[in-house]
Short mmCIF file of C-alpha atoms and ligand atoms in Angstrom, two decimals:
data_model
loop_
_atom_site.label_atom_id
_atom_site.label_comp_id
_atom_site.label_asym_id
_atom_site.label_seq_id
_atom_site.Cartn_x
_atom_site.Cartn_y
_atom_site.Cartn_z
CA MET P 141 7.49 31.21 6.80
CA SER P 142 4.79 28.56 6.99
CA GLN P 143 1.86 29.54 9.24
CA ASN P 144 1.97 26.36 11.25
CA PRO P 145 5.49 25.78 12.56
CA LEU P 146 4.88 22.02 12.57
CA ILE P 147 4.22 21.94 8.83
CA PRO P 148 7.37 22.85 6.93
CA GLU P 149 6.98 25.08 3.93
CA SER P 150 7.26 22.64 1.09
CA LYS P 151 10.19 22.80 -1.30
CA LEU P 152 8.02 20.91 -3.79
CA PRO P 153 4.52 22.25 -3.10
CA ALA P 154 2.96 21.07 -6.37
CA LEU P 155 4.14 17.51 -6.01
CA GLY P 156 1.98 14.58 -4.91
CA THR P 157 2.44 10.81 -4.93
CA THR P 158 3.78 9.49 -8.25
CA ILE P 159 1.31 8.26 -10.84
CA PHE P 160 3.02 4.86 -10.71
CA THR P 161 2.24 4.40 -7.02
CA GLN P 162 -1.27 5.79 -7.46
CA MET P 163 -2.17 3.49 -10.33
CA SER P 164 -0.59 0.38 -8.80
CA GLN P 165 -2.56 1.02 -5.61
CA LEU P 166 -5.78 1.48 -7.58
CA ALA P 167 -5.05 -1.72 -9.51
CA GLN P 168 -4.59 -3.61 -6.26
CA GLN P 169 -7.71 -2.14 -4.74
CA HIS P 170 -9.81 -3.24 -7.72
CA GLN P 171 -7.87 -6.42 -8.46
CA ALA P 172 -7.19 -5.13 -11.93
CA ILE P 173 -4.47 -6.51 -14.20
CA ASN P 174 -1.68 -4.05 -13.57
CA LEU P 175 -0.19 -2.77 -16.83
CA SER P 176 0.49 0.64 -15.27
CA GLN P 177 3.74 0.84 -13.26
CA GLY P 178 6.60 -0.53 -15.36
CA PHE P 179 7.83 -3.79 -13.86
CA PRO P 180 7.84 -7.42 -15.04
CA ASP P 181 5.51 -9.97 -13.47
CA PHE P 182 8.16 -12.65 -13.98
CA ASP P 183 11.50 -13.26 -12.31
CA GLY P 184 15.02 -12.45 -13.42
CA PRO P 185 17.57 -15.10 -14.42
CA ARG P 186 18.04 -18.03 -12.04
CA TYR P 187 21.84 -17.67 -12.29
CA LEU P 188 21.65 -14.10 -11.02
CA GLN P 189 19.59 -15.20 -8.02
CA GLU P 190 22.06 -17.99 -7.28
CA ARG P 191 25.01 -15.62 -7.42
CA LEU P 192 23.28 -13.23 -5.02
CA ALA P 193 22.72 -16.09 -2.56
CA PHE P 194 26.33 -17.20 -3.07
CA HIS P 195 27.80 -13.81 -2.28
CA VAL P 196 25.57 -13.32 0.75
CA ALA P 197 26.59 -16.75 2.07
CA ASN P 198 30.25 -15.98 1.42
CA GLY P 199 30.37 -12.87 3.52
CA ALA P 200 30.12 -10.09 0.93
CA ASN P 201 27.88 -8.19 3.32
CA GLN P 202 29.79 -5.07 4.28
CA TYR P 203 30.03 -1.69 2.54
CA ALA P 204 31.00 -1.75 -1.09
CA PRO P 205 33.49 0.86 -2.34
CA MET P 206 31.76 4.21 -2.77
CA THR P 207 32.02 4.09 -6.58
CA GLY P 208 30.89 0.45 -6.91
CA VAL P 209 32.66 -2.91 -6.68
CA GLN P 210 35.65 -3.18 -9.01
CA ALA P 211 34.40 -6.34 -10.74
CA LEU P 212 31.14 -4.67 -11.68
CA ARG P 213 32.73 -1.45 -12.90
CA GLU P 214 35.11 -3.48 -15.07
CA ALA P 215 32.28 -5.57 -16.47
CA ILE P 216 30.35 -2.38 -17.29
CA ALA P 217 33.44 -0.90 -18.99
CA ASP P 218 33.79 -3.99 -21.20
CA LYS P 219 30.07 -4.09 -22.02
CA THR P 220 30.13 -0.41 -22.97
CA ALA P 221 33.20 -0.89 -25.18
CA GLY P 222 31.55 -3.80 -26.96
CA LEU P 223 28.31 -1.97 -27.57
CA TYR P 224 29.26 1.64 -28.21
CA GLY P 225 32.91 1.57 -29.28
CA HIS P 226 34.10 3.58 -26.29
CA LYS P 227 35.69 2.04 -23.22
CA PRO P 228 35.14 4.18 -20.14
CA ASP P 229 37.78 3.98 -17.41
CA ALA P 230 36.41 1.63 -14.76
CA ASN P 231 38.07 3.64 -11.99
CA THR P 232 37.28 7.20 -12.97
CA ASP P 233 34.27 7.13 -15.33
CA ILE P 234 31.80 4.57 -13.93
CA THR P 235 29.73 4.97 -10.78
CA VAL P 236 27.30 2.33 -9.51
CA THR P 237 24.16 3.90 -8.07
CA ALA P 238 20.96 2.94 -6.25
CA GLY P 239 18.98 2.52 -9.46
CA ALA P 240 18.96 4.96 -12.33
CA THR P 241 16.90 7.30 -10.15
CA GLU P 242 19.87 8.00 -7.92
CA ALA P 243 22.21 8.53 -10.88
CA LEU P 244 19.79 11.04 -12.39
CA TYR P 245 19.43 12.88 -9.10
CA ALA P 246 23.17 12.92 -8.44
CA ALA P 247 23.96 14.18 -11.94
CA ILE P 248 21.34 16.93 -11.81
CA THR P 249 22.41 17.99 -8.31
CA ALA P 250 26.07 18.06 -9.29
CA LEU P 251 25.53 20.07 -12.47
CA VAL P 252 22.61 22.42 -11.96
CA ARG P 253 23.17 25.66 -10.04
CA PRO P 254 20.49 28.12 -8.94
CA GLY P 255 19.13 29.95 -11.97
CA ASP P 256 20.58 27.50 -14.48
CA GLU P 257 18.27 26.43 -17.28
CA VAL P 258 17.67 22.78 -18.06
CA ILE P 259 16.03 21.64 -21.28
CA CYS P 260 13.98 18.46 -21.35
CA PHE P 261 11.49 16.91 -23.72
CA ASP P 262 7.87 16.32 -22.73
CA PRO P 263 6.42 13.85 -22.06
CA SER P 264 9.33 13.45 -19.65
CA TYR P 265 10.01 10.90 -16.93
CA ASP P 266 8.70 12.18 -13.64
CA SER P 267 11.90 12.23 -11.59
CA TYR P 268 13.70 14.92 -13.63
CA ALA P 269 11.67 18.01 -12.77
CA PRO P 270 11.73 17.71 -8.94
CA ALA P 271 15.51 17.21 -8.98
CA VAL P 272 15.97 20.30 -11.15
CA THR P 273 13.68 22.32 -8.87
CA LEU P 274 15.50 21.25 -5.71
CA SER P 275 18.75 22.48 -7.25
CA GLY P 276 17.19 25.86 -8.04
CA GLY P 277 17.23 25.18 -11.78
CA VAL P 278 14.64 26.37 -14.27
CA LEU P 279 13.16 23.69 -16.50
CA LYS P 280 12.46 24.55 -20.14
CA ARG P 281 10.27 21.87 -21.63
CA ILE P 282 9.87 21.11 -25.32
CA ALA P 283 6.52 19.46 -25.99
CA LEU P 284 6.91 16.55 -28.43
CA GLN P 285 3.88 15.52 -30.44
CA PRO P 286 2.42 12.08 -31.10
CA PRO P 287 2.65 9.76 -32.88
CA PHE P 288 6.41 10.13 -33.55
CA PHE P 289 7.49 12.46 -30.72
CA ARG P 290 10.45 13.76 -32.74
CA VAL P 291 12.52 16.74 -31.63
CA ASP P 292 12.23 19.85 -33.78
CA TRP P 293 15.85 21.02 -33.68
CA GLU P 294 14.95 24.53 -34.79
CA GLU P 295 12.61 24.85 -31.82
CA PHE P 296 15.38 23.46 -29.62
CA ALA P 297 17.80 26.14 -30.81
CA THR P 298 15.34 28.87 -29.81
CA LEU P 299 15.33 27.59 -26.22
CA LEU P 300 19.10 27.73 -25.80
CA SER P 301 20.27 30.72 -23.80
CA PRO P 302 23.46 31.78 -22.01
CA ARG P 303 21.91 30.23 -18.89
CA THR P 304 21.37 26.80 -20.43
CA ARG P 305 23.39 24.31 -18.41
CA LEU P 306 21.96 20.86 -19.09
CA VAL P 307 19.89 18.93 -21.62
CA ILE P 308 18.07 15.82 -20.39
CA LEU P 309 17.15 13.22 -22.96
CA ASN P 310 15.75 9.71 -22.72
CA THR P 311 16.06 7.02 -25.36
CA PRO P 312 14.40 4.53 -25.76
CA HIS P 313 11.80 6.88 -24.44
CA ASN P 314 9.40 6.30 -21.57
CA PRO P 315 6.48 6.81 -22.11
CA SER P 316 6.34 7.32 -25.89
CA ALA P 317 8.29 4.15 -26.85
CA THR P 318 10.16 6.10 -29.55
CA VAL P 319 13.95 6.21 -29.96
CA TRP P 320 16.56 8.76 -30.91
CA ARG P 321 18.47 8.37 -34.16
CA LYS P 322 22.18 9.10 -34.61
CA SER P 323 21.05 12.18 -36.53
CA ASP P 324 19.39 13.52 -33.35
CA TYR P 325 22.73 13.41 -31.54
CA ALA P 326 24.40 15.11 -34.52
CA ALA P 327 21.79 17.89 -34.33
CA LEU P 328 22.18 18.18 -30.57
CA TRP P 329 25.94 18.48 -30.94
CA GLN P 330 25.63 21.18 -33.62
CA ALA P 331 23.29 23.14 -31.34
CA ILE P 332 25.36 23.02 -28.15
CA LYS P 333 28.98 22.66 -29.21
CA GLN P 334 29.78 26.36 -28.78
CA HIS P 335 28.25 26.51 -25.30
CA GLU P 336 29.11 25.03 -21.92
CA VAL P 337 26.09 22.76 -21.90
CA TYR P 338 26.08 19.25 -20.45
CA VAL P 339 23.95 16.27 -21.44
CA LEU P 340 22.16 13.81 -19.20
CA SER P 341 21.16 10.80 -21.26
CA ASP P 342 18.69 8.45 -19.60
CA GLU P 343 19.26 5.13 -21.35
CA VAL P 344 17.69 2.72 -18.87
CA TYR P 345 16.02 0.86 -21.76
CA GLU P 346 19.25 0.59 -23.79
CA HIS P 347 18.76 -3.17 -24.14
CA ILE P 348 15.07 -2.96 -25.03
CA CYS P 349 15.33 -1.38 -28.45
CA PHE P 350 13.64 -2.70 -31.59
CA ALA P 351 14.82 -0.03 -34.03
CA GLU P 352 16.70 -1.24 -37.08
CA GLU P 353 19.79 0.86 -36.37
CA GLY P 354 19.76 -0.35 -32.76
CA HIS P 355 20.09 1.77 -29.65
CA ALA P 356 21.81 5.09 -30.31
CA SER P 357 23.76 5.87 -27.14
CA VAL P 358 25.28 9.23 -26.32
CA LEU P 359 28.41 7.21 -25.51
CA ALA P 360 28.81 6.41 -29.21
CA HIS P 361 29.10 10.12 -30.05
CA PRO P 362 32.78 11.10 -29.63
CA GLN P 363 32.19 14.76 -28.82
CA LEU P 364 28.96 14.56 -26.86
CA ARG P 365 30.24 11.83 -24.55
CA GLU P 366 32.95 14.23 -23.38
CA ARG P 367 30.22 16.27 -21.68
CA ALA P 368 27.59 13.63 -21.02
CA VAL P 369 26.37 11.48 -18.18
CA ALA P 370 24.81 8.27 -19.54
CA VAL P 371 22.52 6.47 -17.12
CA SER P 372 21.45 2.83 -17.14
CA SER P 373 19.56 0.44 -14.87
CA PHE P 374 20.04 -3.26 -14.22
CA GLY P 375 16.44 -3.36 -12.99
CA LYS P 376 15.21 -3.20 -16.59
CA THR P 377 17.93 -5.38 -18.09
CA PHE P 378 17.66 -8.27 -15.62
CA HIS P 379 13.92 -8.09 -14.83
CA MET P 380 14.45 -7.14 -11.20
CA THR P 381 13.38 -3.55 -10.68
CA GLY P 382 13.31 -4.13 -6.92
CA TRP P 383 17.06 -4.62 -6.65
CA LYS P 384 17.58 -0.93 -7.46
CA VAL P 385 21.04 -1.14 -8.97
CA GLY P 386 21.96 1.23 -11.77
CA TYR P 387 25.03 3.08 -12.94
CA CYS P 388 26.26 6.07 -14.84
CA VAL P 389 29.13 6.63 -17.22
CA ALA P 390 30.70 10.08 -17.50
CA PRO P 391 34.18 11.54 -18.12
CA ALA P 392 36.40 11.67 -15.05
CA ALA P 393 35.85 15.36 -14.24
CA LEU P 394 32.07 15.01 -14.44
CA SER P 395 32.10 11.74 -12.52
CA ALA P 396 34.17 13.36 -9.79
CA GLU P 397 31.46 15.98 -9.29
CA LEU P 398 28.53 13.58 -9.30
CA ARG P 399 30.38 11.24 -6.95
CA LYS P 400 30.50 14.07 -4.41
CA VAL P 401 26.70 13.92 -4.38
CA HIS P 402 26.48 10.12 -4.53
CA GLN P 403 28.89 9.90 -1.60
CA TYR P 404 26.42 11.64 0.68
CA LEU P 405 23.21 10.47 -0.89
CA THR P 406 23.75 6.72 -0.56
CA PHE P 407 27.55 6.38 -0.20
CA ALA P 408 27.49 2.89 -1.75
CA VAL P 409 25.11 0.36 -3.27
CA ASN P 410 24.49 -3.03 -1.70
CA THR P 411 27.50 -5.30 -2.14
CA PRO P 412 26.15 -8.80 -2.91
CA ALA P 413 23.83 -7.54 -5.65
CA GLN P 414 26.72 -5.75 -7.34
CA LEU P 415 28.89 -8.88 -7.25
CA ALA P 416 26.03 -11.03 -8.56
CA ILE P 417 25.41 -8.63 -11.46
CA ALA P 418 29.13 -8.60 -12.30
CA ASP P 419 29.06 -12.42 -12.49
CA MET P 420 25.92 -12.30 -14.62
CA LEU P 421 27.37 -9.79 -17.10
CA ARG P 422 30.45 -11.98 -17.57
CA ALA P 423 28.75 -15.38 -17.62
CA GLN P 424 25.61 -14.71 -19.63
CA PRO P 425 26.00 -11.66 -21.89
CA GLU P 426 23.47 -13.34 -24.19
CA HIS P 427 20.81 -12.30 -21.68
CA TYR P 428 21.00 -8.64 -22.66
CA ARG P 429 21.87 -9.39 -26.27
CA GLU P 430 18.68 -11.41 -26.63
CA LEU P 431 16.51 -8.93 -24.76
CA PRO P 432 15.20 -7.16 -27.89
CA ASP P 433 13.91 -10.49 -29.25
CA PHE P 434 12.48 -11.43 -25.87
CA TYR P 435 10.47 -8.22 -25.64
CA ARG P 436 9.69 -7.96 -29.34
CA ALA P 437 7.82 -11.27 -29.08
CA ARG P 438 5.76 -9.94 -26.16
CA ARG P 439 5.09 -6.64 -27.90
CA ASP P 440 3.94 -8.39 -31.09
CA ARG P 441 1.74 -10.84 -29.21
CA PHE P 442 0.06 -8.02 -27.31
CA VAL P 443 -0.39 -5.83 -30.41
CA GLN P 444 -1.87 -8.80 -32.26
CA ALA P 445 -4.23 -9.56 -29.39
CA LEU P 446 -5.42 -5.93 -29.43
CA ALA P 447 -5.96 -5.87 -33.19
CA ASP P 448 -9.72 -6.31 -32.83
CA SER P 449 -10.06 -3.72 -30.06
CA ARG P 450 -11.19 -0.13 -30.56
CA PHE P 451 -7.80 1.13 -29.34
CA GLU P 452 -5.41 2.47 -31.91
CA ILE P 453 -1.92 1.22 -31.12
CA LEU P 454 1.01 3.54 -31.80
CA PRO P 455 4.37 2.32 -33.15
CA CYS P 456 6.71 0.98 -30.45
CA GLU P 457 10.45 1.12 -31.19
CA GLY P 458 11.74 0.50 -27.69
CA THR P 459 11.00 0.16 -23.94
CA TYR P 460 8.39 -2.27 -22.65
CA PHE P 461 5.56 0.21 -23.06
CA LEU P 462 2.91 0.52 -25.71
CA LEU P 463 0.81 3.62 -26.35
CA ALA P 464 -2.86 3.18 -27.10
CA ASP P 465 -5.19 5.90 -28.42
CA TYR P 466 -8.70 5.58 -27.00
CA SER P 467 -10.38 8.40 -28.99
CA ALA P 468 -12.82 5.90 -30.51
CA ILE P 469 -13.89 4.71 -27.06
CA SER P 470 -14.29 7.67 -24.74
CA ASP P 471 -14.30 11.45 -24.37
CA LEU P 472 -12.86 11.26 -20.86
CA ASP P 473 -9.52 12.93 -20.18
CA ASP P 474 -6.68 10.43 -19.88
CA VAL P 475 -6.44 10.45 -16.07
CA SER P 476 -10.19 9.79 -15.70
CA PHE P 477 -10.06 7.20 -18.46
CA CYS P 478 -7.26 5.28 -16.69
CA GLN P 479 -9.23 5.33 -13.45
CA TRP P 480 -12.35 4.12 -15.26
CA LEU P 481 -10.39 1.42 -17.09
CA THR P 482 -8.92 0.15 -13.83
CA LYS P 483 -12.21 0.12 -11.91
CA GLU P 484 -14.66 -0.94 -14.61
CA VAL P 485 -12.61 -2.95 -17.09
CA GLY P 486 -10.00 -4.37 -14.73
CA VAL P 487 -6.87 -3.16 -16.55
CA ALA P 488 -4.64 -0.47 -15.07
CA ALA P 489 -2.72 1.88 -17.39
CA ILE P 490 -0.81 5.18 -17.13
CA PRO P 491 -2.15 8.47 -18.53
CA LEU P 492 0.36 10.46 -20.59
CA SER P 493 -0.63 13.96 -19.57
CA VAL P 494 1.04 13.55 -16.17
CA PHE P 495 4.44 13.59 -17.92
CA CYS P 496 3.75 16.97 -19.54
CA ALA P 497 3.78 20.54 -18.28
CA ASP P 498 1.59 21.90 -21.09
CA PRO P 499 -1.96 20.63 -21.53
CA PHE P 500 -1.72 17.31 -23.39
CA PRO P 501 -5.10 16.95 -25.09
CA HIS P 502 -4.35 13.61 -26.78
CA LYS P 503 -6.25 10.53 -25.72
CA LEU P 504 -3.28 8.29 -25.05
CA ILE P 505 -2.54 5.73 -22.37
CA ARG P 506 0.58 3.69 -21.66
CA LEU P 507 0.38 -0.09 -21.26
CA CYS P 508 3.32 -2.12 -19.89
CA PHE P 509 3.91 -5.37 -21.76
CA ALA P 510 6.70 -6.70 -19.49
CA LYS P 511 4.26 -9.39 -18.46
CA GLN P 512 3.75 -13.12 -18.84
CA GLU P 513 1.90 -14.15 -21.96
CA ALA P 514 -1.11 -15.23 -19.91
CA THR P 515 -1.26 -11.78 -18.28
CA LEU P 516 -1.09 -10.03 -21.65
CA ASP P 517 -3.74 -12.32 -23.15
CA ALA P 518 -6.08 -11.76 -20.22
CA ALA P 519 -5.60 -7.99 -20.37
CA ALA P 520 -6.14 -7.92 -24.14
CA GLU P 521 -9.34 -9.92 -23.79
CA ARG P 522 -10.69 -7.30 -21.39
CA LEU P 523 -9.47 -4.40 -23.53
CA CYS P 524 -11.13 -5.86 -26.64
CA LYS P 525 -14.50 -5.66 -24.90
CA VAL P 526 -14.49 -1.88 -24.40
N1 PMP R 679 14.35 6.56 -16.11
C1 PMP R 679 13.31 6.03 -16.78
C2 PMP R 679 12.97 6.56 -18.13
C3 PMP R 679 12.57 5.00 -16.21
O1 PMP R 679 11.54 4.49 -16.87
C4 PMP R 679 12.91 4.54 -14.92
C5 PMP R 679 12.13 3.49 -14.19
N2 PMP R 679 11.34 2.71 -14.90
C6 PMP R 679 14.00 5.11 -14.27
C7 PMP R 679 14.68 6.14 -14.89
C8 PMP R 679 14.41 4.69 -12.91
O2 PMP R 679 15.13 3.49 -12.91
P1 PMP R 679 15.48 2.73 -11.56
O3 PMP R 679 14.30 1.91 -11.21
O4 PMP R 679 16.69 1.91 -11.89
O5 PMP R 679 15.76 3.75 -10.54
N1 LIG R 680 9.85 3.77 -14.20
C1 LIG R 680 8.68 2.99 -13.89
C2 LIG R 680 7.59 3.33 -14.89
O1 LIG R 680 7.78 4.13 -15.76
C3 LIG R 680 8.17 3.27 -12.51
C4 LIG R 680 9.18 3.53 -11.48
C5 LIG R 680 8.53 4.00 -10.21
O2 LIG R 680 7.51 3.49 -9.81
N2 LIG R 680 9.11 4.95 -9.60
O3 LIG R 680 6.54 2.80 -14.80
#
């Protein structure tokens, strides 16, 4: 029992405010160019905005169905079929959620029982671990190493145990900007096929992939998708992270379980945004098809602008993040360096060590290039001076 009855004993005692909130606040405080928290500084498509206004004006303002509006689930089913050669059932396999964050939480809560082991790959997105902890799960983290952050499948096999319940992966990967290959899924399948292990595949950057073989989705793997929850986010795809609409695709039996959680976590996602996104997916599929080119141009411009800096830029195969090594500039640890960079140089970035359980001695920061060209140019000019 907590000593002071007014202060509840924390279920997440080690957890503070997310690094994204911290760094965005610091950026604001020092009027720094904010390349930390991942969000665009430009608007989403005009058509999408118009459709939202249309549906609000036309009375689509009451609860949506718990699983998501039919038109959106059908549009997602068709998009998935076109991209990954597998058409999920719009009624039983697709659930619209309040951003990818809710889908991740619902999937973890539905699948992980007390004492179950969950394998994830560090650096890992910050919402996984607290959800696993709240479900009583035990996280087993595999530390991936820069610059390629590839999974060592032999090491993975040594972590599997009779208690392993779930593997959480993320491709394209935030924050390393690397992507999984088809061969990674083949190796994952070989490792887990004899066990009752599920897969949670965070694919929020599925449309921001620059790799030659394109985005490798778990949904394209015939066996793995039978035990996988694939998660996506329209916030990334349509440049409107504030709308908080995402979805997950999973076989009916898995979806039924995660819907039990979703039903009492949010019940349903806001109706007019869902209808607007359904219209957008049908009317302008070129938006997501052209997204790799759209972001590749920004990435290349930013990399070019940083060519004369003392930062060493790591390869970026996906996401709208770029890793920069600052070993030539400073001995500071990455958290201190990001604070210094924000206050003294006027550019906010994200340190990588906060995504890792083990000490992460590398001098790497994450820069978000989902910004207008003028913003990227101004940031690069400052970064070239350090
Ligand atoms: N997973 C990853 C890897 C992310 O980067 C993010 C947010 N940027 C999310 C999940 C959460 O997505 P959403 O904002 O749709 O909740
Ligand atoms: N996913 C975003 C990022 O990686 C941040 C989302 C958030 O602020 N929770 O920057």
